[in-house]
Coordinates of C-alpha atoms and ligand atoms in Angstrom, one line a residue:
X962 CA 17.2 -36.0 -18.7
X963 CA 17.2 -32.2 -18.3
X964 CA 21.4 -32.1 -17.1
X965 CA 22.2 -34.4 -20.6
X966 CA 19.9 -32.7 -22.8
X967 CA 21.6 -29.2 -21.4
X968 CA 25.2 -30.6 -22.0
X969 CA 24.6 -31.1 -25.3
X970 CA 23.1 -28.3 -25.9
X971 CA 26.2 -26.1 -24.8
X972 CA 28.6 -28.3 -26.8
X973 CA 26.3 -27.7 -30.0
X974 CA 26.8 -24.2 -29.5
X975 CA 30.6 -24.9 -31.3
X976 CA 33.3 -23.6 -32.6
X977 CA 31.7 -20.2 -32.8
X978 CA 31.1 -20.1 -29.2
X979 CA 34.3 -21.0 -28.9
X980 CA 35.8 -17.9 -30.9
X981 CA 34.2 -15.8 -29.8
X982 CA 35.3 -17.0 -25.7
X983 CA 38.9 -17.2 -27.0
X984 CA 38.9 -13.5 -29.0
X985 CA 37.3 -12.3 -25.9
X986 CA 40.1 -13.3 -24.0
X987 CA 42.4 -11.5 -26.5
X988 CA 40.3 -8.5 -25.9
X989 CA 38.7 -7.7 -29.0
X990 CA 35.1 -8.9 -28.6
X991 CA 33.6 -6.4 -30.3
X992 CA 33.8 -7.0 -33.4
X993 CA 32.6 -10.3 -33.2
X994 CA 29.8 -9.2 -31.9
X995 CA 28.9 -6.6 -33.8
X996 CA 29.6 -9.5 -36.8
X997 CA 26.8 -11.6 -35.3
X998 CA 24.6 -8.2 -35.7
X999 CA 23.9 -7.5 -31.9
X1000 CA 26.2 -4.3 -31.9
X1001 CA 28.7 -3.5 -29.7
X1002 CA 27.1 -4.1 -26.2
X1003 CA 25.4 -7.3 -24.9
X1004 CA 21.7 -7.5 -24.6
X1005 CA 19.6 -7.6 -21.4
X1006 CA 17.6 -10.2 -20.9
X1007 CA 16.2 -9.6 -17.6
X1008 CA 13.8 -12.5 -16.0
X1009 CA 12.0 -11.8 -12.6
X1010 CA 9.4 -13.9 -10.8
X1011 CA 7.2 -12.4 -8.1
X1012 CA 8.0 -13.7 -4.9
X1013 CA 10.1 -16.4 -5.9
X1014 CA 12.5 -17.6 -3.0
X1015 CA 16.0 -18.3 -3.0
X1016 CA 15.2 -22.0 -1.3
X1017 CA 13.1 -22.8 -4.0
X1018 CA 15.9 -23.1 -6.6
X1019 CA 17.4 -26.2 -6.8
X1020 CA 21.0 -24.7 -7.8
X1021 CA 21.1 -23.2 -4.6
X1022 CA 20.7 -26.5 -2.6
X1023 CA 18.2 -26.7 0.4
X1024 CA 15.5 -29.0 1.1
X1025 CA 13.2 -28.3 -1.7
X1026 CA 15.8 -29.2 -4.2
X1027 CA 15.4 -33.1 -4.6
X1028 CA 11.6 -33.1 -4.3
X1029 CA 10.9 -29.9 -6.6
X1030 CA 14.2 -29.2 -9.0
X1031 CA 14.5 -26.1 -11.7
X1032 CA 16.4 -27.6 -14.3
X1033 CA 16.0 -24.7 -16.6
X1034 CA 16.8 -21.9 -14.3
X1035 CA 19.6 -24.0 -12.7
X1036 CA 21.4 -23.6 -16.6
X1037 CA 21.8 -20.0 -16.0
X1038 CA 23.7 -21.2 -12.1
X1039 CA 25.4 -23.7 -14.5
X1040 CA 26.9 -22.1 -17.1
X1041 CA 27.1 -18.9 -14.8
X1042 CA 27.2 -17.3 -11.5
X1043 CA 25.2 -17.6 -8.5
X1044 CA 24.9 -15.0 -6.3
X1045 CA 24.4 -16.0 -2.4
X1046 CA 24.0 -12.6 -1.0
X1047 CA 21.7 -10.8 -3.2
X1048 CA 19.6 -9.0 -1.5
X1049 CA 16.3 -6.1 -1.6
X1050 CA 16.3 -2.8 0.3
X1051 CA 12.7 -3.2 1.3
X1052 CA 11.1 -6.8 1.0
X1053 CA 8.0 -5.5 -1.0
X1054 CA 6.9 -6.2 -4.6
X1055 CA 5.9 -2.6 -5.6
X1056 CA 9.0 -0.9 -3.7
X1057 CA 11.6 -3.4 -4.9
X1058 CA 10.6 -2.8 -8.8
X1059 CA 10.9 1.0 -8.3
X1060 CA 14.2 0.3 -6.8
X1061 CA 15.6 -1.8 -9.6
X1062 CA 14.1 -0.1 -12.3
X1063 CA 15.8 3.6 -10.5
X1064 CA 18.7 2.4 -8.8
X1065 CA 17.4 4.9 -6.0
X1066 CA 16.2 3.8 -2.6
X1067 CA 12.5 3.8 -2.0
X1068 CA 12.8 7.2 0.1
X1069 CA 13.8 8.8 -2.9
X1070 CA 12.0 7.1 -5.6
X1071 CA 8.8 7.9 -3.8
X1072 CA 7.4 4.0 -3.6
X1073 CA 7.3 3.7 -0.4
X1074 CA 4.2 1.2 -0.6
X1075 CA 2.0 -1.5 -2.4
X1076 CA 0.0 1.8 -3.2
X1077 CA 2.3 4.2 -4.6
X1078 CA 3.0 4.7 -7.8
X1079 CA 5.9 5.2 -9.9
X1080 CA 6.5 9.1 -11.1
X1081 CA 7.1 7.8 -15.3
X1082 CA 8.7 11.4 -15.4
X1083 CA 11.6 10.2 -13.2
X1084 CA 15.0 8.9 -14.9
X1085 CA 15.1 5.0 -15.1
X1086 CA 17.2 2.5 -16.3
X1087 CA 15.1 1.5 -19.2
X1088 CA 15.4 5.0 -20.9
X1089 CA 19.3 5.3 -20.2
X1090 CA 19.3 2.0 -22.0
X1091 CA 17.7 3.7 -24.9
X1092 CA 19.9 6.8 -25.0
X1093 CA 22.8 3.9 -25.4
X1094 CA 21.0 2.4 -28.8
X1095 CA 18.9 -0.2 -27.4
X1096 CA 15.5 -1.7 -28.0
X1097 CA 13.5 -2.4 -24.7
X1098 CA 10.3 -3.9 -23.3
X1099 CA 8.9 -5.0 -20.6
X1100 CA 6.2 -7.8 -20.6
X1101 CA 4.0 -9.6 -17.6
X1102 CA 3.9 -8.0 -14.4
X1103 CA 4.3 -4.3 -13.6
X1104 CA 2.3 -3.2 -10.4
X1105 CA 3.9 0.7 -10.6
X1106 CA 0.6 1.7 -11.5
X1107 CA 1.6 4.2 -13.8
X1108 CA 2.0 3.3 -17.4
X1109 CA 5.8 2.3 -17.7
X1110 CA 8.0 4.9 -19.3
X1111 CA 11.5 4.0 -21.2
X1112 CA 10.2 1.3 -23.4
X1113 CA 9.8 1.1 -27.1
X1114 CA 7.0 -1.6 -26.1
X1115 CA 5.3 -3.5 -23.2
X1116 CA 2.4 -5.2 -22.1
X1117 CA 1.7 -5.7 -18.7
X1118 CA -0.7 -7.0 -16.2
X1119 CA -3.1 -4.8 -14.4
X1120 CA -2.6 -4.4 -10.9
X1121 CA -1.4 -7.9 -9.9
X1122 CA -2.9 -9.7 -12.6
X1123 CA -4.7 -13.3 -12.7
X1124 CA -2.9 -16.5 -13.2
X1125 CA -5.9 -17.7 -15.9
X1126 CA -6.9 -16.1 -19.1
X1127 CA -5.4 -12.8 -17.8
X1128 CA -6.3 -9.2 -19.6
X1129 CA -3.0 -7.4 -20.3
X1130 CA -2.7 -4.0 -21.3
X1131 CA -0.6 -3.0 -24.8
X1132 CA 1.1 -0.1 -25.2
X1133 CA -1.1 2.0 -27.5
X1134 CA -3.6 -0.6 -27.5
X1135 CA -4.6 -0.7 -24.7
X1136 CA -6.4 -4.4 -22.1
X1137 CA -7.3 -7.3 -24.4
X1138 CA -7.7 -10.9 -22.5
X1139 CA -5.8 -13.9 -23.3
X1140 CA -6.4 -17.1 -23.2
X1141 CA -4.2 -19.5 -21.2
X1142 CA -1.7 -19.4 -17.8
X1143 CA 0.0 -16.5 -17.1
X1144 CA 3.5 -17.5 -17.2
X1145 CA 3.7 -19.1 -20.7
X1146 CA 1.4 -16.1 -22.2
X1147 CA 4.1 -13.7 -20.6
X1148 CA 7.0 -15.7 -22.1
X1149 CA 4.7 -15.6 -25.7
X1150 CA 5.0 -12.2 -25.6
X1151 CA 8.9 -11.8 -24.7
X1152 CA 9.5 -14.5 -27.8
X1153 CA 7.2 -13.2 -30.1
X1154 CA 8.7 -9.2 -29.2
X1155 CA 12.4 -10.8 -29.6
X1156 CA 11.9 -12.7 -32.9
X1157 CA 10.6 -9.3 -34.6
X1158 CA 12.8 -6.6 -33.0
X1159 CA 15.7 -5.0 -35.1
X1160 CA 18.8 -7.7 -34.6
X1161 CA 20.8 -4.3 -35.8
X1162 CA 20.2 -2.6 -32.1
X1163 CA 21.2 -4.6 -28.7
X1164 CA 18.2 -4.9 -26.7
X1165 CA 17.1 -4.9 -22.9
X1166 CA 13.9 -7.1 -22.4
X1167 CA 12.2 -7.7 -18.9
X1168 CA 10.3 -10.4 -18.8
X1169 CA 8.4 -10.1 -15.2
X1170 CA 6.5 -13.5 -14.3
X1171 CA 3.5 -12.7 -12.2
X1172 CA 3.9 -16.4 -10.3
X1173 CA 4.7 -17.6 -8.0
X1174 CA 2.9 -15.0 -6.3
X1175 CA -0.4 -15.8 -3.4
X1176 CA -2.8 -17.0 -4.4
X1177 CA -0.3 -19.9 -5.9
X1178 CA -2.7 -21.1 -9.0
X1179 CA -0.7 -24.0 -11.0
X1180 CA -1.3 -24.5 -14.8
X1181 CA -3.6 -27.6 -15.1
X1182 CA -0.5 -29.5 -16.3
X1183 CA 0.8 -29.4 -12.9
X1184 CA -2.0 -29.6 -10.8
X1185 CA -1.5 -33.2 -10.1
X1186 CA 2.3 -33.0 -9.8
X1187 CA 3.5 -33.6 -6.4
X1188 CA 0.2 -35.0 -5.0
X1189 CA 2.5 -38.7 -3.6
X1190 CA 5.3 -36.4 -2.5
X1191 CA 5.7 -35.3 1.1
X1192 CA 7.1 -31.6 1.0
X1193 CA 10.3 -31.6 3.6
X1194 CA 9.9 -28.9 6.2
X1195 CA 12.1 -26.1 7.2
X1196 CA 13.4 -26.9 11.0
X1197 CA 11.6 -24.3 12.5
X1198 CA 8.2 -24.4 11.0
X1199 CA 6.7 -24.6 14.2
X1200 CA 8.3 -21.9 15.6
X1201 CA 7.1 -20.5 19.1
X1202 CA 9.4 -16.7 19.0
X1203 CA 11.1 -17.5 21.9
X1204 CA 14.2 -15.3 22.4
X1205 CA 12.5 -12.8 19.8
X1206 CA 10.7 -9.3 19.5
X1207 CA 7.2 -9.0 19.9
X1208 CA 7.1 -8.3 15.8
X1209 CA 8.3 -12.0 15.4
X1210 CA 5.6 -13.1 17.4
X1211 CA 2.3 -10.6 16.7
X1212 CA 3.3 -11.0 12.8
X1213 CA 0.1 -12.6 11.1
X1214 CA 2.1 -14.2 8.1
X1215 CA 1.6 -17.7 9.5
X1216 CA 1.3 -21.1 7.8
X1217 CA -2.2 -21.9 8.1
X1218 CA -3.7 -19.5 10.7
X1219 CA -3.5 -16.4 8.4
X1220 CA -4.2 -18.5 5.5
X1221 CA -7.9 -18.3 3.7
X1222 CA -9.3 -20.8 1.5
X1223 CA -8.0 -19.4 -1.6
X1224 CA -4.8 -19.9 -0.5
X1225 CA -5.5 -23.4 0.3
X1226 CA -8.1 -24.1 -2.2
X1227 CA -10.5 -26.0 0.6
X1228 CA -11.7 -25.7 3.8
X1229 CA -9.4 -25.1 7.0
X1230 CA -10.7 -27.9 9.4
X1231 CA -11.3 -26.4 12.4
X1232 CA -10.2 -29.2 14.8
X1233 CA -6.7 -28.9 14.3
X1234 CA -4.2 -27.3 16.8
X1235 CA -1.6 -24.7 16.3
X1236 CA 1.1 -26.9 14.9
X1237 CA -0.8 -29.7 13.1
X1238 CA -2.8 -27.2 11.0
X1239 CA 0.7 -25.3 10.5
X1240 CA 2.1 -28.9 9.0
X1241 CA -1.2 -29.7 7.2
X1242 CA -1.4 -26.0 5.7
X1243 CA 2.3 -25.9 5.2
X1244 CA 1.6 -29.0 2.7
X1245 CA -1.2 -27.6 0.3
X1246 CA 1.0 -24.0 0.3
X1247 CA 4.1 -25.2 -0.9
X1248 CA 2.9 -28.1 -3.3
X1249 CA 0.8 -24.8 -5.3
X1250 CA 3.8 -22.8 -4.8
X1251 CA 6.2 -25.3 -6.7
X1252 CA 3.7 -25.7 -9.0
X1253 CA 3.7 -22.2 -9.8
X1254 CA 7.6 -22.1 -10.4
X1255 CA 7.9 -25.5 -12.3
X1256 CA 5.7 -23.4 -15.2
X1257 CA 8.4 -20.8 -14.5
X1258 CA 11.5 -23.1 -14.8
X1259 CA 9.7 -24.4 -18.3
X1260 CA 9.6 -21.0 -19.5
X1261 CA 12.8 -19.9 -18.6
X1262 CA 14.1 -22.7 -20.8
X1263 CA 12.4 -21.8 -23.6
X1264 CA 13.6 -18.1 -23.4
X1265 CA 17.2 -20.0 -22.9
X1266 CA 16.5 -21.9 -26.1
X1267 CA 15.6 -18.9 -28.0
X1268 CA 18.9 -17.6 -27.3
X1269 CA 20.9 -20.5 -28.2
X1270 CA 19.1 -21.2 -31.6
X1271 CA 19.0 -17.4 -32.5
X1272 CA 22.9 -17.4 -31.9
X1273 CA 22.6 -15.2 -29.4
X1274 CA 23.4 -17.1 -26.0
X1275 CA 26.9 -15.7 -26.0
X1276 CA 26.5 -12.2 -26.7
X1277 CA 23.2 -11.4 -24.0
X1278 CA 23.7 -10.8 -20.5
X1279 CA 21.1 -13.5 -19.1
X1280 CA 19.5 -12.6 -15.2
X1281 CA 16.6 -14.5 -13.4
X1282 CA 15.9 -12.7 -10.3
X1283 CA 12.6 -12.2 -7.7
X1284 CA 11.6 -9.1 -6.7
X1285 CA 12.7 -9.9 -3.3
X1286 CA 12.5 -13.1 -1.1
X1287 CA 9.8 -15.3 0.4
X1288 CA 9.3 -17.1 3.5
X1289 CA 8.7 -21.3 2.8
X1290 CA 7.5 -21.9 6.4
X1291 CA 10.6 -20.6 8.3
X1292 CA 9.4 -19.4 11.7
X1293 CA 5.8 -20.9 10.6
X1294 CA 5.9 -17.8 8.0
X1295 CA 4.6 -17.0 4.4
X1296 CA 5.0 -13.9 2.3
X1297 CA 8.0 -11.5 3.1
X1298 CA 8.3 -7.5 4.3
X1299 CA 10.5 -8.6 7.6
X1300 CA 14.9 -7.9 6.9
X1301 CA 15.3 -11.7 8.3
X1302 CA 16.9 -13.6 5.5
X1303 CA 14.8 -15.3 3.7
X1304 CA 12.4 -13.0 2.9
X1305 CA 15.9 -10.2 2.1
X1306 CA 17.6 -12.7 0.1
X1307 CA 16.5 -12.0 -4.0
X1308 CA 17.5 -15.6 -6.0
X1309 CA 20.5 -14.3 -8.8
X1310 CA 21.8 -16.1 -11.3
X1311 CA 23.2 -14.5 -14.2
X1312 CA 25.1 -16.2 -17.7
X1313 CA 27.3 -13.8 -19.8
X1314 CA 29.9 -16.3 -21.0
X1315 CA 32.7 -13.6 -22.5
X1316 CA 32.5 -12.3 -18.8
X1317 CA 31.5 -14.8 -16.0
X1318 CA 32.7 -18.0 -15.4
X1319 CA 30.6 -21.2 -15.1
X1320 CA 29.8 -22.8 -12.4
X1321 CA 31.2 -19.6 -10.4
X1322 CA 29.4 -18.7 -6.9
X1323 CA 30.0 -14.9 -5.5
X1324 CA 29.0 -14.3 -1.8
X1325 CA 29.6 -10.7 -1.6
X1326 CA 26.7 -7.9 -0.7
X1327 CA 24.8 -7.0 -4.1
X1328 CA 21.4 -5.2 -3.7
X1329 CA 18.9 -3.9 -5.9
X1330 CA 19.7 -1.0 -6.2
X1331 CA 22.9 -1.7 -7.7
X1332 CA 21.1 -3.5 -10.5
X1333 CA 20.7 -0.6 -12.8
X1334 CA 23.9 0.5 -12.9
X1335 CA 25.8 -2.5 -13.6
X1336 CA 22.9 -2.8 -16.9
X1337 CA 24.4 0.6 -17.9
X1338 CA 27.9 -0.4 -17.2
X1339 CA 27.2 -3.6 -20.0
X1340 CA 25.8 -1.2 -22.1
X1341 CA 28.7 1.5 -21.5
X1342 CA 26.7 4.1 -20.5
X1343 CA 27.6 6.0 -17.5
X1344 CA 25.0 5.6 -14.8
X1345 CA 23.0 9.5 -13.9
X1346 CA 24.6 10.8 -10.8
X1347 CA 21.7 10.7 -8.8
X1348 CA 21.4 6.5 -9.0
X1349 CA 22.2 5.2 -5.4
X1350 CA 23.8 1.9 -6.1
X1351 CA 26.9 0.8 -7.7
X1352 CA 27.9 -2.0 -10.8
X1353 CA 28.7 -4.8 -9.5
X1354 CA 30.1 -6.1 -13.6
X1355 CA 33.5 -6.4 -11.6
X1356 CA 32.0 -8.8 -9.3
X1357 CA 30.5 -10.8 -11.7
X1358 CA 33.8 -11.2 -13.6
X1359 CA 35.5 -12.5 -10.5
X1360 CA 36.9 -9.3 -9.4
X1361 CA 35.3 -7.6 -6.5
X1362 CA 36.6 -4.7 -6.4
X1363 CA 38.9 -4.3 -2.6
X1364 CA 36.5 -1.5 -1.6
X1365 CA 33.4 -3.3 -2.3
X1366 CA 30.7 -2.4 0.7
X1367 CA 30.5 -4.2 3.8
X1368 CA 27.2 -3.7 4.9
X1369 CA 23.7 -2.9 3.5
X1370 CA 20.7 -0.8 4.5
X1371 CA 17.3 -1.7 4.7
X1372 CA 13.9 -0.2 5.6
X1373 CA 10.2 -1.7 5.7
X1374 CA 7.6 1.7 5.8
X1375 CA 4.2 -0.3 5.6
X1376 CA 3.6 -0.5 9.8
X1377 CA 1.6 -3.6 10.6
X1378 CA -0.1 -3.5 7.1
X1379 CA -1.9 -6.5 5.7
X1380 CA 0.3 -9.4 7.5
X1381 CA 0.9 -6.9 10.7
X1382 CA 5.0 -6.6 10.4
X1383 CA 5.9 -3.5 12.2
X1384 CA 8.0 -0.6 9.9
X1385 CA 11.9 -1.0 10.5
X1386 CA 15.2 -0.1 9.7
X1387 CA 18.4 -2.2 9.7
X1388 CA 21.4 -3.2 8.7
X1389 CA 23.0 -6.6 8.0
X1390 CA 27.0 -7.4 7.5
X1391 CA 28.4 -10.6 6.4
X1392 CA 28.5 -11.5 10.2
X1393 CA 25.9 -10.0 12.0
X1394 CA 22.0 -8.2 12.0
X1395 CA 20.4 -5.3 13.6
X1396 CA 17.1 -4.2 13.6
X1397 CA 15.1 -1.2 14.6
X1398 CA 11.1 -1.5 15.1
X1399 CA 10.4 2.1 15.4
X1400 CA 6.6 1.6 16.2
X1401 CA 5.3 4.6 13.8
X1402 CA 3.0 4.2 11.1
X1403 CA 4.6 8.1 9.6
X1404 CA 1.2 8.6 7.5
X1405 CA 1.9 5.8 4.7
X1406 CA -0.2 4.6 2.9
X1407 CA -1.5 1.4 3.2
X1408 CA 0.4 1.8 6.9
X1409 CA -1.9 0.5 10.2
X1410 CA -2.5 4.3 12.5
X1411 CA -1.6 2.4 15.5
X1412 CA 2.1 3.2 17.4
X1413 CA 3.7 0.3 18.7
X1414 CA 6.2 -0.1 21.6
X1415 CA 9.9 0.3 19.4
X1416 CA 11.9 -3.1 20.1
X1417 CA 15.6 -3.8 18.9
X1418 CA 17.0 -7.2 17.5
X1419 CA 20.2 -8.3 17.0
X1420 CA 21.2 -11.7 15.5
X1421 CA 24.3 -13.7 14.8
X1422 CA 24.0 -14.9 11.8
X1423 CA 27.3 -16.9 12.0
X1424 CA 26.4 -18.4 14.7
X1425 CA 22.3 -18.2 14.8
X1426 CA 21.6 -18.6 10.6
X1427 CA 18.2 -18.8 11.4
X1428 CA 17.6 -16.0 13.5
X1429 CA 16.2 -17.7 16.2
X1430 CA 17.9 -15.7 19.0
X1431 CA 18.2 -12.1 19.6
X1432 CA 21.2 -11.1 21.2
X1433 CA 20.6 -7.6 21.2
X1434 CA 20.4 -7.3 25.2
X1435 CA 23.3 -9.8 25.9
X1436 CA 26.4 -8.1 27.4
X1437 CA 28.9 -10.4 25.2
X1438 CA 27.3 -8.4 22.1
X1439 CA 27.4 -4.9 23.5
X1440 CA 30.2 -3.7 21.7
X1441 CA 29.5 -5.4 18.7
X1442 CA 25.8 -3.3 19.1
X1443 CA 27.1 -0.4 19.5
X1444 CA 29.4 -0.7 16.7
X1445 CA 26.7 -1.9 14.1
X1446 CA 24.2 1.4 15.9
X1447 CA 26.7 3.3 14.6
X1448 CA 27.4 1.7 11.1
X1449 CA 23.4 1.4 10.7
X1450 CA 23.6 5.7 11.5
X1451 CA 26.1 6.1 8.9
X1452 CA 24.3 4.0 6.0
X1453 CA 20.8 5.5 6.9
X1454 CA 22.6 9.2 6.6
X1455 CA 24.7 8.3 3.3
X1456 CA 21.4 7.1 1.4
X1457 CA 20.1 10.3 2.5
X1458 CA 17.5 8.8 4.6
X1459 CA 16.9 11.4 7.3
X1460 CA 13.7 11.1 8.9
X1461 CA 13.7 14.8 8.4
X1462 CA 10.2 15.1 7.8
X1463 CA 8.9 13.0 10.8
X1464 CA 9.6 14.8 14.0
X1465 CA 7.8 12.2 16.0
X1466 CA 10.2 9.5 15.1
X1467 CA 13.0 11.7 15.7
X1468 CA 12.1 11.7 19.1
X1469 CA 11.3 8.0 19.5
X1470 CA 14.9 7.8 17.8
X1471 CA 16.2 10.0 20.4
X1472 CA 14.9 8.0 23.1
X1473 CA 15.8 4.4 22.1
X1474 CA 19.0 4.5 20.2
Ligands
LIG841 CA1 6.9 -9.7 -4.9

C-alpha cells in the first residue's frame, strides 16, 4: 500500500510543514530554516542511477509502469516536479558525470570518453558548494578515474564496480570490501554520512547507484520477482531500419544478437531467428533490469524517510536522476550513446516543497549541463563564468523564464566503439531532430580507426515520436533542414565547439553540410 502509506506520511509531516510552506509564501523562509538548524540554503540531495531510463519510472507512464512500478521514486514526481525533457549532451556514463559535476560540455571538460579522466584540478560544482558553507560527499559510483576533488568525504566504486560484495575506496582510507548488494551498501553509506555530519552547515550529498547498469545483477530478494509476468514490448522491438541511416542499422546494441551470457545469465539457443531471439532475449534483459531498479526504488525511500523523520524533507532540495538514458528494446536496442530519445532523455524528478509545486510536470529543454548551476543558484552562490549551462531554479518554480533556450546541442565522440554507433553531432528542438554522422574516429580514445561514409538524419518528432523515418532527403522538409543546419552551426559555435583542431573533419564538414 505504497500510495496510502506515502499519504500519510506527508500529512504526518504537520503543522510545521505547514509553516514553514505558508512563511515561505510570505517570503521570509529563512529564518525558519535556519531555526530547524540547516542554515540559510537548502541541502542537496542528489540521487543518480547508472543507466536508468525514463520508461522505467512508473511516474512517467509507459508500458513498464503497471508490470514494474517505483513507488518510492514516484514520491519525489508526487510531491514534486517531473521533468519531460531532461536531457544529456553526450549519452555516455563517464562524459555525462564530468558534465554535471562542471557544468561544461565534454569538449571543454576534456572527458570526451569511457577512458578519460577527470582533471580534479578543474573548478566543479562540489567545491563551489563548499566555498558557500556546505558539507559534501559523494558515495557509490564515480568512474572519473581520478580521485574526486570538492568533497569533505566519499567513497566510491572502482572503475564500474560489482553489484555483490563490492570493494569501495574511502577517502584517506583507501579499498576495503563489503559485504552485500551494491545499491543498499551505497545508500548505508549516504545514511550513515548524513546522520553524523554537522546539522549546523547545509549539505550537498550525491548518492550515485551503480545499477541498473549491464550486466543487470538483482539482489537475491528479487531474483524471483517477475518470473509469471510477461514484460510488455516496445512497438518497435523488432525493428528492420527501414527509412534510416546506415548507423541505425550497422549499430550492434541489439536485443539478443549483441547480448553474451552474462547478460542473459544462460545460454543463447542457437536455433532461434532474428526476431524470436530478439523477444526471448528482450524477456531475460528487462526482467534483470527491473530487478536492478526495484532495489533502487527501495532505497530511494529509505533516503526519503531519512529526510522526513530527521525534519528535514522540507528544507532539502531532493533530485533522482540517470546519468543519461537507456534503450528498453526500442529499435531492437540496449545500452545508449545514439541522440534518439530514449537513450538522450535523463529521468528528473525533483521535491523542494517551499519552491516547486506537487504534482507539477515541466516540458521545457533542461540539460546537464545546466545542473550545476541551478545547485549553486539554491545555495546562492554565483556560478564561475566559465560553467556552460544555465539555472533552471526559475523553471522549477513554475516560471520559465520567456528567454529560455529552444534547442539543445549534442555530440557522441566514441566512433563505432564497443556497440559500433558512429560519432555525431546534433541538435533537437521541441519539434524536430537533426543529426550529423561525420564518419571520423578524430584519435579518441576508446574510438574504432575506421572512417565511415558521413550520413544525415532528420526526424519529426511531432509527427514520427519514435524516429522511425528520416526525413532528411524529403523536399517537404528542406527548409525546415536548412533552418535547423543553421541553428545546429550556431549552438556548436556558441559552446565553443570548433572542430579547430581536426582539419580532416573540417573538410568532410565542408563537403557534406
Ligand atoms: Ca551510465
Amino acid at each position: 500500500m505504497p500510495l496510502r502509506r506515502d499519504f500519510l506520511r506527508t500529512v504526518g509531516l504537520g503543522a510545521a510543514a505547514a509553516l514553514v510552506m505558508s512563511k515561505t509564501r510570505l517570503g521570509e523562509p529563512h529564518r525558519l530554516f535556519a531555526a530547524q538548524g540547516a542554515g540559510r540554503h537548502p541541502n542537496i540531495l542528489y540521487i543518480m542511477a547508472d543507466d536508468h531510463a525514463a520508461q522505467a519510472i512508473s511516474a512517467y507512464g509507459g508500458i513498464l509502469a503497471r508490470v514494474a512500478p517505483t513507488p518510492n521514486i514516484d514520491r519525489l514526481a508526487r510531491q514534486g516536479m517531473r521533468l519531460d525533457n531532461c536531457f544529456c549532451t553526450n549519452s555516455i556514463c563517464t562524459p555525462s558525470r564530468g558534465v554535471i559535476l562542471t557544468g561544461q560540455y565534454s569538449h571543454i571538460t576534456g572527458v570526451y570518453t569511457l577512458a578519460t579522466p577527470l582533471d580534479p584540478e578543474r573548478q566543479n560544482v562540489a567545491k563551489c558548494l563548499q566555498q558557500a558553507g556546505y558539507q559534501t560527499a559523494i558515495f557509490g559510483k564515480w568512474h572519473l578515474y581520478k580521485d574526486p576533488s570538492g568533497f569533505d568525504h566519499w567513497n566510491i566504486l572502482p572503475g564500474q564496480g560489482v553489484y555483490h560484495d563490492p570493494v569501495l575506496i574511502e577517502k584517506d582510507k583507501g579499498r576495503q570490501k563489503h559485504t552485500g548488494y551494491v545499491t543498499d551498501i551505497i545508500t548505508d553509506l549516504s545514511l550513515e554520512w548524513l546522520k553524523k555530519r554537522d546539522p549546523r552547515k547545509p549539505f550537498f550529498l550525491m548518492c550515485h547507484h551503480k545499477a541498473p547498469h549491464r550486466p543487470w545483477e538483482p539482489v537475491a530478494r528479487h531474483a524471483k520477482w517477475l518470473d509469471d509476468v510477461t514484460i510488455p514490448e516496445p512497438p518497435n522491438l523488432l525493428d528492420h531500419y527501414e527509412n534510416r541511416s546506415r548507423a541505425a542499422a550497422n549499430a550492434t546494441l541489439k536485443v539478443g544478437e549483441n547480448m553474451n551470457k552474462t547478460d542473459l545469465k544462460t545460454e543463447i539457443p542457437k536455433d532461434l531467428d532474428r526476431d524470436a531471439l530478439r523477444k526471448w532475449a528482450y524477456q531475460l534483459y528487462l526482467k534483470d533490469y527491473l530487478r536492478c531498479i526495484r532495489a533502487v526504488d527501495e532505497n530511494v525511500g529509505r533516503l526519503l524517510d531519512y529526510l522526513d523523520q530527521a525534519g528535514l524533507a522540507q528544507n532539502t532540495v531532493v533530485i533522482y536522476t540517470s546519468d543519461q538514458g537507456f534503450f528498453l528494446g526500442e529499435h531492437g536496442y540496449f545500452d545508449k550513446r545514439f541522440i534518439y530519445e530514449e537513450s538522450l532523455r535523463m529521468p528528473f524528478l525533483v521535491r523542494y516543497p517551499p519552491e516547486i509545486a506537487a504534482g507539477s510536470v515541466n516540458s521545457g529543454l533542461i540539460l546537464n549541463v545546466d545542473f550545476a548551476e541551478t545547485f549553486l543558484d539554491y545555495a546562492g552562490r554565483p556560478a564561475p563564468a566559465d560553467m556552460q549551462g544555465r539555472s533552471f531554479r526559475s523553471n522549477l518554480a513554475g516560471k520559465t523564464p520567456a528567454d529560455w533556450r529552444t534547442a539543445m546541442y549534442y555530440r557522441y565522440w566514441m566512433h563505432l566503439a564497443d556497440h559500433g554507433v558512429p560519432a555525431h553531432y546534433g541538435i533537437r528542438t521541441h519539434k524536430h531532430k537533426l543529426i550529423f554522422y561525420y564518419g571520423l574516429p578524430l584519435d579518441m580514445a576508446g574510438a574504432v580507426k575506421k572512417p565511415t561514409e558521413p550520413e544525415w538524419e532528420l526526424f519529426d518528432l511531432e509527427k514520427d515520436p519514435q524516429e522511425m523515418k528520416n526525413v532528411y532527403a524529403d523536399p517537404a522538409y528542406a527548409t525546415v533542414g536548412k533552418e535547423l543546419k543553421a541553428e545546429l552551426r550556431r549552438l556548436k559555435d556558441a559552446v565553443g565547439d570548433s572542430d579547430a583542431a581536426y582539419p580532416d573533419l573540417i573538410e568532410v564538414t565542408k563537403k557534406w553540410w
